[in-house]
Amino acid sequence: MKVVSTVNELQYLLKELNLSPVGFVPTMGALHEGHMSLVVNGIQRCPIVVVSIFVNPTQFNDKNDLRNYPSTPEADLGLLQKIMREKDIVFIPTVQEIYPEEDKRKFLFENLDNVMEALHRPGHFNGVAQVVTRLFDIVKPDIAVFGMKDFQQLAIVKALVKQTGNKVKIITSPIIRENDGLAMSSRNRLLEPEIRKHVPVIYKTISAAAEMINDNDISKIKSFVSDRINKEPGLKLEYFEIVDDIELIPLRKKSEMKRDRHYVGCIAVTAGNIRLIDNIEIGLV
Ligand code: AMP
């Protein structure tokens, strides 16, 4: 694989290779098996894949979170080296390279940017939209792979692609988990060992919530989740919502469920001082 840090180098290589479709996997580094599954997905579909590693400052509403965000560049390249092919490219730009000038663009996503993560991380998805449009403009991918782990981000990216008329095809990859069920995340390595012992309850709880849907109403399921999470030492529930996959409208009653939509239970928990998110498909049988 080739490793480049400037837009010029990247675009030069892509032009020289002249392969299509171009696959793209944007990441913020501190890579794990979840990221690797996205890269493999891209490799299976495309003769050339670009993986970007860029911690995007504009999507961090909390500057402490940005400062503490893990960075493991050597390990990242080691992992990518194992699976990427000779022609594939790792793009590791500086902030200056992505934002030569301050990005003042404001994006509108209606309800998508008015629920769940958006309420707890104001401005986060505007930053996501800024970096995604910028990276798409630079890489010009035919296919981009995103993880189901960031379910709301995925809905935002799909809406963004529609709004901008970009022809890129968005592919979704399933959530990769640790053996104990914890969804893999770059932030997991920041968990204190004592707290780490308790976080598998997050996936256990949303799995139980998914099982409850046939015989219980939504408010019962929500109070079950909140009681179970909040009684676990070190954990605090930020939200649990069951939303549809298009508009992300939180369900209040089962009767609101539409046949042509998929429903997903989305959770955010603070574990010590680390925020973790996860989700699970919820379907009536
Ligand atoms: P990040 O580096 O956290 O910005 O994530 C980069 C991409 O990897 C996003 O599309 C995430 O949804 C995806 N991703 C992160 N964790 C996982 C996971 N455990 N399983 C699958 N995809 C993931």
PDB file of C-alpha atoms and ligand atoms in Angstrom:
ATOM      1  CA  MET A   1       0.000   0.000   0.000  1.00  0.00           C
ATOM      2  CA  LYS A   2       1.023   3.631  -0.447  1.00  0.00           C
ATOM      3  CA  VAL A   3       0.851   6.220   2.318  1.00  0.00           C
ATOM      4  CA  VAL A   4       0.314   9.860   1.334  1.00  0.00           C
ATOM      5  CA  SER A   5      -0.414  13.039   3.254  1.00  0.00           C
ATOM      6  CA  THR A   6      -1.277  15.640   0.632  1.00  0.00           C
ATOM      7  CA  VAL A   7      -4.255  16.083  -1.665  1.00  0.00           C
ATOM      8  CA  ASN A   8      -1.900  16.510  -4.625  1.00  0.00           C
ATOM      9  CA  GLU A   9      -0.079  13.227  -4.034  1.00  0.00           C
ATOM     10  CA  LEU A  10      -3.348  11.380  -3.534  1.00  0.00           C
ATOM     11  CA  GLN A  11      -4.982  12.762  -6.671  1.00  0.00           C
ATOM     12  CA  TYR A  12      -1.820  12.175  -8.699  1.00  0.00           C
ATOM     13  CA  LEU A  13      -1.714   8.499  -7.655  1.00  0.00           C
ATOM     14  CA  LEU A  14      -5.414   7.970  -8.351  1.00  0.00           C
ATOM     15  CA  LYS A  15      -5.027   9.497 -11.799  1.00  0.00           C
ATOM     16  CA  GLU A  16      -1.931   7.416 -12.583  1.00  0.00           C
ATOM     17  CA  LEU A  17      -3.596   4.166 -11.488  1.00  0.00           C
ATOM     18  CA  ASN A  18      -6.833   5.040 -13.267  1.00  0.00           C
ATOM     19  CA  LEU A  19      -8.788   2.178 -11.648  1.00  0.00           C
ATOM     20  CA  SER A  20     -12.489   2.080 -10.952  1.00  0.00           C
ATOM     21  CA  PRO A  21     -14.639   1.824  -8.973  1.00  0.00           C
ATOM     22  CA  VAL A  22     -12.686   3.768  -6.356  1.00  0.00           C
ATOM     23  CA  GLY A  23     -13.594   2.613  -2.830  1.00  0.00           C
ATOM     24  CA  PHE A  24     -13.232   4.897   0.181  1.00  0.00           C
ATOM     25  CA  VAL A  25     -13.199   4.250   3.934  1.00  0.00           C
ATOM     26  CA  PRO A  26     -12.995   7.396   6.085  1.00  0.00           C
ATOM     27  CA  THR A  27     -11.710   6.872   9.639  1.00  0.00           C
ATOM     28  CA  MET A  28     -10.317   8.828  12.562  1.00  0.00           C
ATOM     29  CA  GLY A  29      -7.577   6.264  13.230  1.00  0.00           C
ATOM     30  CA  ALA A  30      -6.894   4.259  16.420  1.00  0.00           C
ATOM     31  CA  LEU A  31      -7.977   1.442  14.163  1.00  0.00           C
ATOM     32  CA  HIS A  32      -9.531  -1.839  15.302  1.00  0.00           C
ATOM     33  CA  GLU A  33     -11.242  -4.856  13.749  1.00  0.00           C
ATOM     34  CA  GLY A  34     -14.399  -2.820  13.115  1.00  0.00           C
ATOM     35  CA  HIS A  35     -12.487  -0.472  10.817  1.00  0.00           C
ATOM     36  CA  MET A  36     -10.721  -3.437   9.218  1.00  0.00           C
ATOM     37  CA  SER A  37     -14.065  -5.014   8.307  1.00  0.00           C
ATOM     38  CA  LEU A  38     -14.972  -1.829   6.418  1.00  0.00           C
ATOM     39  CA  VAL A  39     -11.672  -1.920   4.545  1.00  0.00           C
ATOM     40  CA  VAL A  40     -12.183  -5.598   3.636  1.00  0.00           C
ATOM     41  CA  ASN A  41     -15.688  -4.730   2.438  1.00  0.00           C
ATOM     42  CA  GLY A  42     -14.196  -2.022   0.192  1.00  0.00           C
ATOM     43  CA  ILE A  43     -11.442  -4.312  -1.071  1.00  0.00           C
ATOM     44  CA  GLN A  44     -14.002  -6.960  -2.060  1.00  0.00           C
ATOM     45  CA  ARG A  45     -15.876  -4.428  -4.194  1.00  0.00           C
ATOM     46  CA  CYS A  46     -13.157  -2.186  -5.624  1.00  0.00           C
ATOM     47  CA  PRO A  47      -9.774  -2.641  -7.380  1.00  0.00           C
ATOM     48  CA  ILE A  48      -8.532   0.404  -5.468  1.00  0.00           C
ATOM     49  CA  VAL A  49      -9.373   1.505  -1.950  1.00  0.00           C
ATOM     50  CA  VAL A  50      -8.435   4.721  -0.168  1.00  0.00           C
ATOM     51  CA  VAL A  51      -8.498   4.695   3.641  1.00  0.00           C
ATOM     52  CA  SER A  52      -8.282   8.113   5.276  1.00  0.00           C
ATOM     53  CA  ILE A  53      -7.055   8.671   8.814  1.00  0.00           C
ATOM     54  CA  PHE A  54      -8.042  12.138   9.950  1.00  0.00           C
ATOM     55  CA  VAL A  55      -9.253  13.283  13.345  1.00  0.00           C
ATOM     56  CA  ASN A  56     -11.658  15.975  12.203  1.00  0.00           C
ATOM     57  CA  PRO A  57     -11.595  18.873  14.680  1.00  0.00           C
ATOM     58  CA  THR A  58     -14.853  20.412  13.436  1.00  0.00           C
ATOM     59  CA  GLN A  59     -16.965  17.468  14.608  1.00  0.00           C
ATOM     60  CA  PHE A  60     -15.771  17.664  18.224  1.00  0.00           C
ATOM     61  CA  ASN A  61     -18.084  19.854  20.256  1.00  0.00           C
ATOM     62  CA  ASP A  62     -16.031  18.950  23.340  1.00  0.00           C
ATOM     63  CA  LYS A  63     -12.420  20.145  23.013  1.00  0.00           C
ATOM     64  CA  ASN A  64     -11.297  17.777  25.796  1.00  0.00           C
ATOM     65  CA  ASP A  65     -12.652  14.861  23.817  1.00  0.00           C
ATOM     66  CA  LEU A  66     -10.606  16.036  20.817  1.00  0.00           C
ATOM     67  CA  ARG A  67      -7.478  16.430  22.929  1.00  0.00           C
ATOM     68  CA  ASN A  68      -7.873  12.931  24.409  1.00  0.00           C
ATOM     69  CA  TYR A  69      -8.884  11.186  21.188  1.00  0.00           C
ATOM     70  CA  PRO A  70      -6.508   8.205  20.819  1.00  0.00           C
ATOM     71  CA  SER A  71      -3.852   8.314  18.125  1.00  0.00           C
ATOM     72  CA  THR A  72      -1.894   5.146  17.254  1.00  0.00           C
ATOM     73  CA  PRO A  73      -0.443   5.865  13.783  1.00  0.00           C
ATOM     74  CA  GLU A  74       2.164   3.087  13.736  1.00  0.00           C
ATOM     75  CA  ALA A  75      -0.229   0.397  14.894  1.00  0.00           C
ATOM     76  CA  ASP A  76      -2.812   1.672  12.369  1.00  0.00           C
ATOM     77  CA  LEU A  77      -0.395   1.283   9.467  1.00  0.00           C
ATOM     78  CA  GLY A  78       0.606  -2.176  10.776  1.00  0.00           C
ATOM     79  CA  LEU A  79      -3.027  -3.322  10.725  1.00  0.00           C
ATOM     80  CA  LEU A  80      -3.727  -1.846   7.294  1.00  0.00           C
ATOM     81  CA  GLN A  81      -0.530  -3.342   5.869  1.00  0.00           C
ATOM     82  CA  LYS A  82      -1.898  -6.808   6.643  1.00  0.00           C
ATOM     83  CA  ILE A  83      -4.950  -6.442   4.433  1.00  0.00           C
ATOM     84  CA  MET A  84      -4.383  -3.677   1.906  1.00  0.00           C
ATOM     85  CA  ARG A  85      -3.047  -4.412  -1.569  1.00  0.00           C
ATOM     86  CA  GLU A  86      -0.062  -2.816  -3.261  1.00  0.00           C
ATOM     87  CA  LYS A  87      -2.144  -0.222  -5.070  1.00  0.00           C
ATOM     88  CA  ASP A  88      -4.388   0.734  -2.167  1.00  0.00           C
ATOM     89  CA  ILE A  89      -3.764   4.099  -0.537  1.00  0.00           C
ATOM     90  CA  VAL A  90      -3.724   5.375   3.038  1.00  0.00           C
ATOM     91  CA  PHE A  91      -4.368   9.113   3.179  1.00  0.00           C
ATOM     92  CA  ILE A  92      -3.202  10.856   6.375  1.00  0.00           C
ATOM     93  CA  PRO A  93      -3.697  14.582   5.855  1.00  0.00           C
ATOM     94  CA  THR A  94      -3.065  17.484   8.226  1.00  0.00           C
ATOM     95  CA  VAL A  95      -5.867  19.802   9.319  1.00  0.00           C
ATOM     96  CA  GLN A  96      -4.408  22.486   7.016  1.00  0.00           C
ATOM     97  CA  GLU A  97      -4.656  20.090   4.070  1.00  0.00           C
ATOM     98  CA  ILE A  98      -8.348  19.409   4.656  1.00  0.00           C
ATOM     99  CA  TYR A  99      -9.278  22.932   5.720  1.00  0.00           C
ATOM    100  CA  PRO A 100      -6.925  25.423   4.034  1.00  0.00           C
ATOM    101  CA  GLU A 101      -9.497  27.980   5.189  1.00  0.00           C
ATOM    102  CA  GLU A 102     -11.971  27.804   8.048  1.00  0.00           C
ATOM    103  CA  ASP A 103     -15.047  25.844   6.960  1.00  0.00           C
ATOM    104  CA  LYS A 104     -18.069  27.989   7.717  1.00  0.00           C
ATOM    105  CA  ARG A 105     -20.630  25.928   5.831  1.00  0.00           C
ATOM    106  CA  LYS A 106     -23.885  25.133   7.606  1.00  0.00           C
ATOM    107  CA  PHE A 107     -25.817  22.010   6.642  1.00  0.00           C
ATOM    108  CA  LEU A 108     -29.468  21.317   7.341  1.00  0.00           C
ATOM    109  CA  PHE A 109     -30.753  17.818   8.031  1.00  0.00           C
ATOM    110  CA  GLU A 110     -34.151  18.494   9.575  1.00  0.00           C
ATOM    111  CA  ASN A 111     -35.069  15.826  12.121  1.00  0.00           C
ATOM    112  CA  LEU A 112     -31.895  13.793  11.554  1.00  0.00           C
ATOM    113  CA  ASP A 113     -29.926  16.522  13.279  1.00  0.00           C
ATOM    114  CA  ASN A 114     -32.475  17.088  16.007  1.00  0.00           C
ATOM    115  CA  VAL A 115     -32.475  13.809  17.928  1.00  0.00           C
ATOM    116  CA  MET A 116     -30.162  11.531  19.929  1.00  0.00           C
ATOM    117  CA  GLU A 117     -26.476  12.351  19.270  1.00  0.00           C
ATOM    118  CA  ALA A 118     -27.382  15.791  17.888  1.00  0.00           C
ATOM    119  CA  LEU A 119     -28.999  16.809  21.188  1.00  0.00           C
ATOM    120  CA  HIS A 120     -25.993  15.677  23.216  1.00  0.00           C
ATOM    121  CA  ARG A 121     -23.284  16.834  20.805  1.00  0.00           C
ATOM    122  CA  PRO A 122     -24.419  20.174  19.317  1.00  0.00           C
ATOM    123  CA  GLY A 123     -22.719  20.937  16.009  1.00  0.00           C
ATOM    124  CA  HIS A 124     -21.287  17.419  15.730  1.00  0.00           C
ATOM    125  CA  PHE A 125     -23.085  16.435  12.533  1.00  0.00           C
ATOM    126  CA  ASN A 126     -22.374  19.773  10.883  1.00  0.00           C
ATOM    127  CA  GLY A 127     -18.687  18.951  11.382  1.00  0.00           C
ATOM    128  CA  VAL A 128     -19.250  15.434  10.051  1.00  0.00           C
ATOM    129  CA  ALA A 129     -20.939  16.889   6.954  1.00  0.00           C
ATOM    130  CA  GLN A 130     -18.059  19.324   6.458  1.00  0.00           C
ATOM    131  CA  VAL A 131     -15.391  16.635   6.555  1.00  0.00           C
ATOM    132  CA  VAL A 132     -17.343  14.085   4.528  1.00  0.00           C
ATOM    133  CA  THR A 133     -18.067  16.549   1.701  1.00  0.00           C
ATOM    134  CA  ARG A 134     -14.453  17.724   1.762  1.00  0.00           C
ATOM    135  CA  LEU A 135     -13.084  14.152   1.676  1.00  0.00           C
ATOM    136  CA  PHE A 136     -15.539  13.132  -1.061  1.00  0.00           C
ATOM    137  CA  ASP A 137     -14.433  16.156  -3.118  1.00  0.00           C
ATOM    138  CA  ILE A 138     -10.794  15.133  -2.695  1.00  0.00           C
ATOM    139  CA  VAL A 139     -11.046  11.344  -3.167  1.00  0.00           C
ATOM    140  CA  LYS A 140     -14.027  11.362  -5.558  1.00  0.00           C
ATOM    141  CA  PRO A 141     -14.995   7.802  -4.591  1.00  0.00           C
ATOM    142  CA  ASP A 142     -17.529   5.684  -6.458  1.00  0.00           C
ATOM    143  CA  ILE A 143     -18.241   3.664  -3.313  1.00  0.00           C
ATOM    144  CA  ALA A 144     -17.820   4.715   0.327  1.00  0.00           C
ATOM    145  CA  VAL A 145     -18.108   2.295   3.245  1.00  0.00           C
ATOM    146  CA  PHE A 146     -19.544   3.376   6.598  1.00  0.00           C
ATOM    147  CA  GLY A 147     -20.208   1.346   9.753  1.00  0.00           C
ATOM    148  CA  MET A 148     -23.653   0.674  11.183  1.00  0.00           C
ATOM    149  CA  LYS A 149     -22.026   1.416  14.561  1.00  0.00           C
ATOM    150  CA  ASP A 150     -22.575   5.140  13.881  1.00  0.00           C
ATOM    151  CA  PHE A 151     -26.175   4.677  12.807  1.00  0.00           C
ATOM    152  CA  GLN A 152     -27.219   8.341  12.964  1.00  0.00           C
ATOM    153  CA  GLN A 153     -24.068   9.404  11.125  1.00  0.00           C
ATOM    154  CA  LEU A 154     -24.944   6.925   8.389  1.00  0.00           C
ATOM    155  CA  ALA A 155     -28.425   8.461   7.989  1.00  0.00           C
ATOM    156  CA  ILE A 156     -26.843  11.930   7.858  1.00  0.00           C
ATOM    157  CA  VAL A 157     -24.282  10.844   5.234  1.00  0.00           C
ATOM    158  CA  LYS A 158     -27.027   9.307   3.080  1.00  0.00           C
ATOM    159  CA  ALA A 159     -29.069  12.526   3.342  1.00  0.00           C
ATOM    160  CA  LEU A 160     -25.973  14.583   2.537  1.00  0.00           C
ATOM    161  CA  VAL A 161     -25.254  12.556  -0.589  1.00  0.00           C
ATOM    162  CA  LYS A 162     -28.843  13.087  -1.707  1.00  0.00           C
ATOM    163  CA  GLN A 163     -28.690  16.836  -0.988  1.00  0.00           C
ATOM    164  CA  THR A 164     -25.428  17.377  -2.828  1.00  0.00           C
ATOM    165  CA  GLY A 165     -26.344  15.144  -5.763  1.00  0.00           C
ATOM    166  CA  ASN A 166     -23.078  13.205  -5.350  1.00  0.00           C
ATOM    167  CA  LYS A 167     -23.151   9.893  -7.264  1.00  0.00           C
ATOM    168  CA  VAL A 168     -21.169   7.985  -4.618  1.00  0.00           C
ATOM    169  CA  LYS A 169     -22.781   4.730  -3.462  1.00  0.00           C
ATOM    170  CA  ILE A 170     -22.935   4.389   0.322  1.00  0.00           C
ATOM    171  CA  ILE A 171     -22.324   0.850   1.600  1.00  0.00           C
ATOM    172  CA  THR A 172     -23.093  -0.166   5.182  1.00  0.00           C
ATOM    173  CA  SER A 173     -21.007  -2.627   7.204  1.00  0.00           C
ATOM    174  CA  PRO A 174     -22.331  -4.411  10.315  1.00  0.00           C
ATOM    175  CA  ILE A 175     -21.103  -3.703  13.857  1.00  0.00           C
ATOM    176  CA  ILE A 176     -18.059  -5.706  14.914  1.00  0.00           C
ATOM    177  CA  ARG A 177     -18.017  -6.587  18.607  1.00  0.00           C
ATOM    178  CA  GLU A 178     -15.603  -7.853  21.248  1.00  0.00           C
ATOM    179  CA  ASN A 179     -16.245 -11.405  22.491  1.00  0.00           C
ATOM    180  CA  ASP A 180     -18.231 -10.025  25.408  1.00  0.00           C
ATOM    181  CA  GLY A 181     -20.528  -8.074  23.070  1.00  0.00           C
ATOM    182  CA  LEU A 182     -19.019  -4.603  23.504  1.00  0.00           C
ATOM    183  CA  ALA A 183     -19.126  -2.774  20.157  1.00  0.00           C
ATOM    184  CA  MET A 184     -15.558  -2.082  19.080  1.00  0.00           C
ATOM    185  CA  SER A 185     -14.658   1.599  19.277  1.00  0.00           C
ATOM    186  CA  SER A 186     -11.485   3.652  19.302  1.00  0.00           C
ATOM    187  CA  ARG A 187     -12.684   5.089  22.598  1.00  0.00           C
ATOM    188  CA  ASN A 188     -12.800   1.651  24.310  1.00  0.00           C
ATOM    189  CA  ARG A 189      -9.080   1.882  24.981  1.00  0.00           C
ATOM    190  CA  LEU A 190      -9.744   4.978  27.113  1.00  0.00           C
ATOM    191  CA  LEU A 191     -11.985   3.021  29.522  1.00  0.00           C
ATOM    192  CA  GLU A 192     -10.632   2.520  33.035  1.00  0.00           C
ATOM    193  CA  PRO A 193     -10.146  -1.238  33.706  1.00  0.00           C
ATOM    194  CA  GLU A 194     -12.694  -1.137  36.525  1.00  0.00           C
ATOM    195  CA  ILE A 195     -15.317   0.423  34.211  1.00  0.00           C
ATOM    196  CA  ARG A 196     -14.394  -1.870  31.305  1.00  0.00           C
ATOM    197  CA  LYS A 197     -15.738  -4.812  33.349  1.00  0.00           C
ATOM    198  CA  HIS A 198     -19.202  -3.264  33.412  1.00  0.00           C
ATOM    199  CA  VAL A 199     -19.697  -2.062  29.832  1.00  0.00           C
ATOM    200  CA  PRO A 200     -20.756  -5.404  28.264  1.00  0.00           C
ATOM    201  CA  VAL A 201     -24.103  -4.734  29.960  1.00  0.00           C
ATOM    202  CA  ILE A 202     -24.802  -2.146  27.243  1.00  0.00           C
ATOM    203  CA  TYR A 203     -25.159  -4.699  24.452  1.00  0.00           C
ATOM    204  CA  LYS A 204     -26.832  -7.218  26.791  1.00  0.00           C
ATOM    205  CA  THR A 205     -29.437  -4.600  27.673  1.00  0.00           C
ATOM    206  CA  ILE A 206     -30.255  -3.519  24.114  1.00  0.00           C
ATOM    207  CA  SER A 207     -30.397  -7.187  23.061  1.00  0.00           C
ATOM    208  CA  ALA A 208     -32.933  -7.812  25.832  1.00  0.00           C
ATOM    209  CA  ALA A 209     -34.835  -4.673  24.723  1.00  0.00           C
ATOM    210  CA  ALA A 210     -35.015  -6.058  21.177  1.00  0.00           C
ATOM    211  CA  GLU A 211     -36.507  -9.273  22.562  1.00  0.00           C
ATOM    212  CA  MET A 212     -39.115  -7.341  24.553  1.00  0.00           C
ATOM    213  CA  ILE A 213     -40.679  -5.574  21.560  1.00  0.00           C
ATOM    214  CA  ASN A 214     -43.376  -8.173  20.837  1.00  0.00           C
ATOM    215  CA  ASP A 215     -44.878  -8.249  24.296  1.00  0.00           C
ATOM    216  CA  ASN A 216     -44.203  -4.818  25.775  1.00  0.00           C
ATOM    217  CA  ASP A 217     -44.959  -1.218  24.944  1.00  0.00           C
ATOM    218  CA  ILE A 218     -42.227   1.301  24.167  1.00  0.00           C
ATOM    219  CA  SER A 219     -42.324   3.104  27.516  1.00  0.00           C
ATOM    220  CA  LYS A 220     -41.876  -0.216  29.362  1.00  0.00           C
ATOM    221  CA  ILE A 221     -38.858  -1.075  27.208  1.00  0.00           C
ATOM    222  CA  LYS A 222     -37.345   2.371  27.716  1.00  0.00           C
ATOM    223  CA  SER A 223     -37.674   2.216  31.482  1.00  0.00           C
ATOM    224  CA  PHE A 224     -36.207  -1.297  31.494  1.00  0.00           C
ATOM    225  CA  VAL A 225     -33.135  -0.016  29.599  1.00  0.00           C
ATOM    226  CA  SER A 226     -32.724   3.038  31.779  1.00  0.00           C
ATOM    227  CA  ASP A 227     -33.067   1.047  35.052  1.00  0.00           C
ATOM    228  CA  ARG A 228     -30.670  -1.664  33.916  1.00  0.00           C
ATOM    229  CA  ILE A 229     -27.946   0.723  32.698  1.00  0.00           C
ATOM    230  CA  ASN A 230     -28.173   3.168  35.586  1.00  0.00           C
ATOM    231  CA  LYS A 231     -27.903   0.429  38.196  1.00  0.00           C
ATOM    232  CA  GLU A 232     -24.581  -0.744  36.732  1.00  0.00           C
ATOM    233  CA  PRO A 233     -21.630   0.830  38.603  1.00  0.00           C
ATOM    234  CA  GLY A 234     -19.983   3.654  36.655  1.00  0.00           C
ATOM    235  CA  LEU A 235     -22.588   3.720  33.861  1.00  0.00           C
ATOM    236  CA  LYS A 236     -25.159   6.416  33.139  1.00  0.00           C
ATOM    237  CA  LEU A 237     -27.723   6.351  30.359  1.00  0.00           C
ATOM    238  CA  GLU A 238     -27.759   9.407  28.080  1.00  0.00           C
ATOM    239  CA  TYR A 239     -30.567   8.167  25.873  1.00  0.00           C
ATOM    240  CA  PHE A 240     -32.208   5.075  24.473  1.00  0.00           C
ATOM    241  CA  GLU A 241     -34.537   5.616  21.522  1.00  0.00           C
ATOM    242  CA  ILE A 242     -36.159   3.290  19.029  1.00  0.00           C
ATOM    243  CA  VAL A 243     -36.144   5.113  15.683  1.00  0.00           C
ATOM    244  CA  ASP A 244     -36.868   4.328  12.042  1.00  0.00           C
ATOM    245  CA  ASP A 245     -33.955   4.128   9.647  1.00  0.00           C
ATOM    246  CA  ILE A 246     -35.016   7.000   7.345  1.00  0.00           C
ATOM    247  CA  GLU A 247     -36.241   9.937   9.440  1.00  0.00           C
ATOM    248  CA  LEU A 248     -34.969   8.777  12.848  1.00  0.00           C
ATOM    249  CA  ILE A 249     -38.227   9.698  14.521  1.00  0.00           C
ATOM    250  CA  PRO A 250     -38.289   8.298  18.090  1.00  0.00           C
ATOM    251  CA  LEU A 251     -41.172   5.866  18.578  1.00  0.00           C
ATOM    252  CA  ARG A 252     -43.588   6.547  21.398  1.00  0.00           C
ATOM    253  CA  LYS A 253     -46.005   3.710  20.652  1.00  0.00           C
ATOM    254  CA  LYS A 254     -45.717   0.455  18.754  1.00  0.00           C
ATOM    255  CA  SER A 255     -48.740   1.487  16.681  1.00  0.00           C
ATOM    256  CA  GLU A 256     -46.539   4.168  15.069  1.00  0.00           C
ATOM    257  CA  MET A 257     -44.324   1.490  13.490  1.00  0.00           C
ATOM    258  CA  LYS A 258     -44.563   1.479   9.682  1.00  0.00           C
ATOM    259  CA  ARG A 259     -44.287  -1.719   7.659  1.00  0.00           C
ATOM    260  CA  ASP A 260     -41.863  -0.311   5.111  1.00  0.00           C
ATOM    261  CA  ARG A 261     -39.317   0.918   7.678  1.00  0.00           C
ATOM    262  CA  HIS A 262     -36.658  -0.761   9.738  1.00  0.00           C
ATOM    263  CA  TYR A 263     -36.401   0.144  13.397  1.00  0.00           C
ATOM    264  CA  VAL A 264     -33.237   0.450  15.420  1.00  0.00           C
ATOM    265  CA  GLY A 265     -32.747   0.829  19.163  1.00  0.00           C
ATOM    266  CA  CYS A 266     -29.983   3.405  19.692  1.00  0.00           C
ATOM    267  CA  ILE A 267     -28.203   3.899  22.981  1.00  0.00           C
ATOM    268  CA  ALA A 268     -25.619   6.312  24.376  1.00  0.00           C
ATOM    269  CA  VAL A 269     -24.039   5.698  27.743  1.00  0.00           C
ATOM    270  CA  THR A 270     -21.346   7.464  29.698  1.00  0.00           C
ATOM    271  CA  ALA A 271     -19.011   4.903  31.198  1.00  0.00           C
ATOM    272  CA  GLY A 272     -16.791   6.728  33.692  1.00  0.00           C
ATOM    273  CA  ASN A 273     -16.088   9.781  31.576  1.00  0.00           C
ATOM    274  CA  ILE A 274     -16.151   8.025  28.198  1.00  0.00           C
ATOM    275  CA  ARG A 275     -19.216   8.182  25.931  1.00  0.00           C
ATOM    276  CA  LEU A 276     -20.135   4.944  24.217  1.00  0.00           C
ATOM    277  CA  ILE A 277     -22.817   4.396  21.596  1.00  0.00           C
ATOM    278  CA  ASP A 278     -24.335   1.204  20.244  1.00  0.00           C
ATOM    279  CA  ASN A 279     -27.469   0.074  18.442  1.00  0.00           C
ATOM    280  CA  ILE A 280     -29.498  -2.984  17.516  1.00  0.00           C
ATOM    281  CA  GLU A 281     -32.180  -3.744  14.954  1.00  0.00           C
ATOM    282  CA  ILE A 282     -35.631  -4.029  16.509  1.00  0.00           C
ATOM    283  CA  GLY A 283     -38.340  -5.852  14.588  1.00  0.00           C
ATOM    284  CA  LEU A 284     -41.804  -7.151  15.400  1.00  0.00           C
ATOM    285  CA  VAL A 285     -42.271 -10.827  14.655  1.00  0.00           C
TER     286      VAL A 285
HETATM  287  P1  AMP B   1     -14.315   6.399  13.344  1.00  0.00           P
HETATM  288  O1  AMP B   1     -12.857   6.129  13.159  1.00  0.00           O
HETATM  289  O2  AMP B   1     -14.817   6.135  14.720  1.00  0.00           O
HETATM  290  O3  AMP B   1     -14.746   7.736  12.787  1.00  0.00           O
HETATM  291  O4  AMP B   1     -15.069   5.317  12.454  1.00  0.00           O
HETATM  292  C1  AMP B   1     -14.783   5.186  11.093  1.00  0.00           C
HETATM  293  C2  AMP B   1     -15.788   4.226  10.490  1.00  0.00           C
HETATM  294  O5  AMP B   1     -15.680   2.963  11.133  1.00  0.00           O
HETATM  295  C3  AMP B   1     -17.240   4.698  10.663  1.00  0.00           C
HETATM  296  O6  AMP B   1     -17.958   4.422   9.457  1.00  0.00           O
HETATM  297  C4  AMP B   1     -17.711   3.833  11.804  1.00  0.00           C
HETATM  298  O7  AMP B   1     -19.107   3.605  11.789  1.00  0.00           O
HETATM  299  C5  AMP B   1     -16.962   2.538  11.539  1.00  0.00           C
HETATM  300  N1  AMP B   1     -16.866   1.731  12.759  1.00  0.00           N
HETATM  301  C6  AMP B   1     -16.412   2.129  13.971  1.00  0.00           C
HETATM  302  N2  AMP B   1     -16.515   1.122  14.868  1.00  0.00           N
HETATM  303  C7  AMP B   1     -17.068   0.082  14.210  1.00  0.00           C
HETATM  304  C8  AMP B   1     -17.446  -1.247  14.590  1.00  0.00           C
HETATM  305  N3  AMP B   1     -17.295  -1.703  15.833  1.00  0.00           N
HETATM  306  N4  AMP B   1     -17.976  -2.059  13.639  1.00  0.00           N
HETATM  307  C9  AMP B   1     -18.153  -1.608  12.364  1.00  0.00           C
HETATM  308  N5  AMP B   1     -17.810  -0.373  11.950  1.00  0.00           N
HETATM  309  C10 AMP B   1     -17.279   0.465  12.855  1.00  0.00           C
END
